[in-house]
Amino acid sequence: MRRVLSAVAVTGLAAAACLVTAGAASADDSTFSVVGPESSNGGVSLAQCPSGSHLIGGGYQGSPAFTNGGSPADFVDSNSPSAVTPNAWVAKFHVYSVKAVALCERDK
């Protein structure tokens, strides 16, 4: 089993993504991701692990805005486990839309 503890950020003119794992993740099919619905501009997206699995990390997918000078014009308000919904990851951009991504592991 390979253990992964990483944070990945990819930014560009078209897309941004961040994924954080908070525990052991294996290279087999015991881990999988769930992508939440795209939020409205400035809204929240929630991705929840299904029954029979538990949350081990998460992140987001989004399309950031840039000024004419190329500086980011948006920022991440939230990118964390949900404090309200069990086994779920929540993400929110300040201005534009985002999709939460939950990293799940099947219960043994």
Short mmCIF file of C-alpha atoms in Angstrom, two decimals:
data_model
loop_
_atom_site.label_atom_id
_atom_site.label_comp_id
_atom_site.label_asym_id
_atom_site.label_seq_id
_atom_site.Cartn_x
_atom_site.Cartn_y
_atom_site.Cartn_z
CA MET A 1 0.00 0.00 0.00
CA ARG A 2 1.33 3.43 -0.89
CA ARG A 3 0.68 6.27 1.57
CA VAL A 4 -0.01 9.74 0.24
CA LEU A 5 -0.04 13.01 2.16
CA SER A 6 0.02 15.89 -0.23
CA ALA A 7 -1.37 19.23 -1.24
CA VAL A 8 -1.57 20.01 -4.91
CA ALA A 9 -2.48 23.36 -6.39
CA VAL A 10 -2.82 23.96 -10.10
CA THR A 11 -3.67 27.42 -11.29
CA GLY A 12 -3.99 28.92 -14.71
CA LEU A 13 -6.18 31.18 -16.75
CA ALA A 14 -8.82 28.48 -17.20
CA ALA A 15 -8.87 26.42 -14.01
CA ALA A 16 -7.66 25.91 -10.47
CA ALA A 17 -7.65 22.77 -8.38
CA CYS A 18 -6.54 21.83 -4.91
CA LEU A 19 -6.62 18.41 -3.25
CA VAL A 20 -5.50 17.65 0.29
CA THR A 21 -5.37 14.20 1.83
CA ALA A 22 -5.51 13.85 5.57
CA GLY A 23 -4.52 10.24 6.11
CA ALA A 24 -3.55 7.07 4.35
CA ALA A 25 -4.58 6.68 0.75
CA SER A 26 -3.84 3.58 -1.26
CA ALA A 27 -3.17 3.03 -4.92
CA ASP A 28 -5.88 0.34 -5.15
CA ASP A 29 -9.62 0.83 -5.60
CA SER A 30 -10.33 1.43 -1.89
CA THR A 31 -10.07 5.19 -2.43
CA PHE A 32 -12.16 7.31 -4.76
CA SER A 33 -13.31 10.89 -5.19
CA VAL A 34 -16.76 12.45 -5.25
CA VAL A 35 -17.24 15.80 -7.02
CA GLY A 36 -19.98 18.06 -5.69
CA PRO A 37 -22.24 20.21 -7.87
CA GLU A 38 -20.93 23.51 -9.21
CA SER A 39 -21.90 26.33 -6.88
CA SER A 40 -23.50 29.57 -7.91
CA ASN A 41 -21.11 32.54 -8.02
CA GLY A 42 -19.90 33.06 -4.45
CA GLY A 43 -21.87 30.01 -3.29
CA VAL A 44 -20.93 26.82 -1.49
CA SER A 45 -20.36 23.37 -3.03
CA LEU A 46 -20.55 20.22 -0.92
CA ALA A 47 -19.21 16.76 -1.83
CA GLN A 48 -20.22 13.89 0.47
CA CYS A 49 -18.78 10.39 0.70
CA PRO A 50 -21.51 7.75 0.28
CA SER A 51 -22.62 5.24 2.89
CA GLY A 52 -20.00 2.54 3.43
CA SER A 53 -17.11 4.97 3.10
CA HIS A 54 -15.48 7.77 5.07
CA LEU A 55 -13.79 11.08 4.27
CA ILE A 56 -9.97 11.12 4.21
CA GLY A 57 -9.41 14.47 2.49
CA GLY A 58 -10.68 16.80 -0.16
CA GLY A 59 -10.21 19.88 -2.25
CA TYR A 60 -11.84 21.88 -4.99
CA GLN A 61 -12.10 22.57 -8.72
CA GLY A 62 -12.78 26.09 -9.88
CA SER A 63 -12.21 28.78 -12.46
CA PRO A 64 -10.55 31.79 -10.87
CA ALA A 65 -10.80 35.29 -12.26
CA PHE A 66 -7.81 37.44 -13.11
CA THR A 67 -7.42 41.19 -13.49
CA ASN A 68 -6.16 42.73 -16.72
CA GLY A 69 -2.71 42.75 -15.13
CA GLY A 70 -2.88 39.01 -14.48
CA SER A 71 -3.31 39.16 -10.69
CA PRO A 72 -5.90 36.84 -9.12
CA ALA A 73 -9.23 38.62 -8.59
CA ASP A 74 -10.87 35.89 -6.48
CA PHE A 75 -9.88 33.79 -3.49
CA VAL A 76 -10.93 30.67 -1.61
CA ASP A 77 -13.19 31.37 1.37
CA SER A 78 -13.52 27.72 2.40
CA ASN A 79 -11.78 24.45 1.54
CA SER A 80 -12.22 22.03 4.44
CA PRO A 81 -14.21 19.19 5.94
CA SER A 82 -17.81 20.25 6.55
CA ALA A 83 -18.60 21.26 10.12
CA VAL A 84 -22.29 20.46 9.50
CA THR A 85 -22.50 17.46 7.13
CA PRO A 86 -20.71 14.24 8.17
CA ASN A 87 -18.18 12.73 5.73
CA ALA A 88 -18.31 15.76 3.46
CA TRP A 89 -15.95 18.38 2.04
CA VAL A 90 -17.03 21.99 1.48
CA ALA A 91 -15.54 24.61 -0.85
CA LYS A 92 -16.41 28.24 -1.55
CA PHE A 93 -14.83 30.92 -3.74
CA HIS A 94 -15.42 34.52 -2.71
CA VAL A 95 -16.79 35.66 -6.10
CA TYR A 96 -16.98 32.85 -8.67
CA SER A 97 -18.21 29.24 -8.80
CA VAL A 98 -16.44 26.16 -7.43
CA LYS A 99 -16.90 22.39 -7.11
CA ALA A 100 -15.98 20.63 -3.86
CA VAL A 101 -14.12 17.30 -4.15
CA ALA A 102 -14.29 14.70 -1.37
CA LEU A 103 -11.58 12.03 -1.19
CA CYS A 104 -13.21 8.90 0.25
CA GLU A 105 -12.05 5.49 1.41
CA ARG A 106 -14.27 2.41 1.53
CA ASP A 107 -14.91 1.11 5.06
CA LYS A 108 -13.23 -2.19 5.82
#
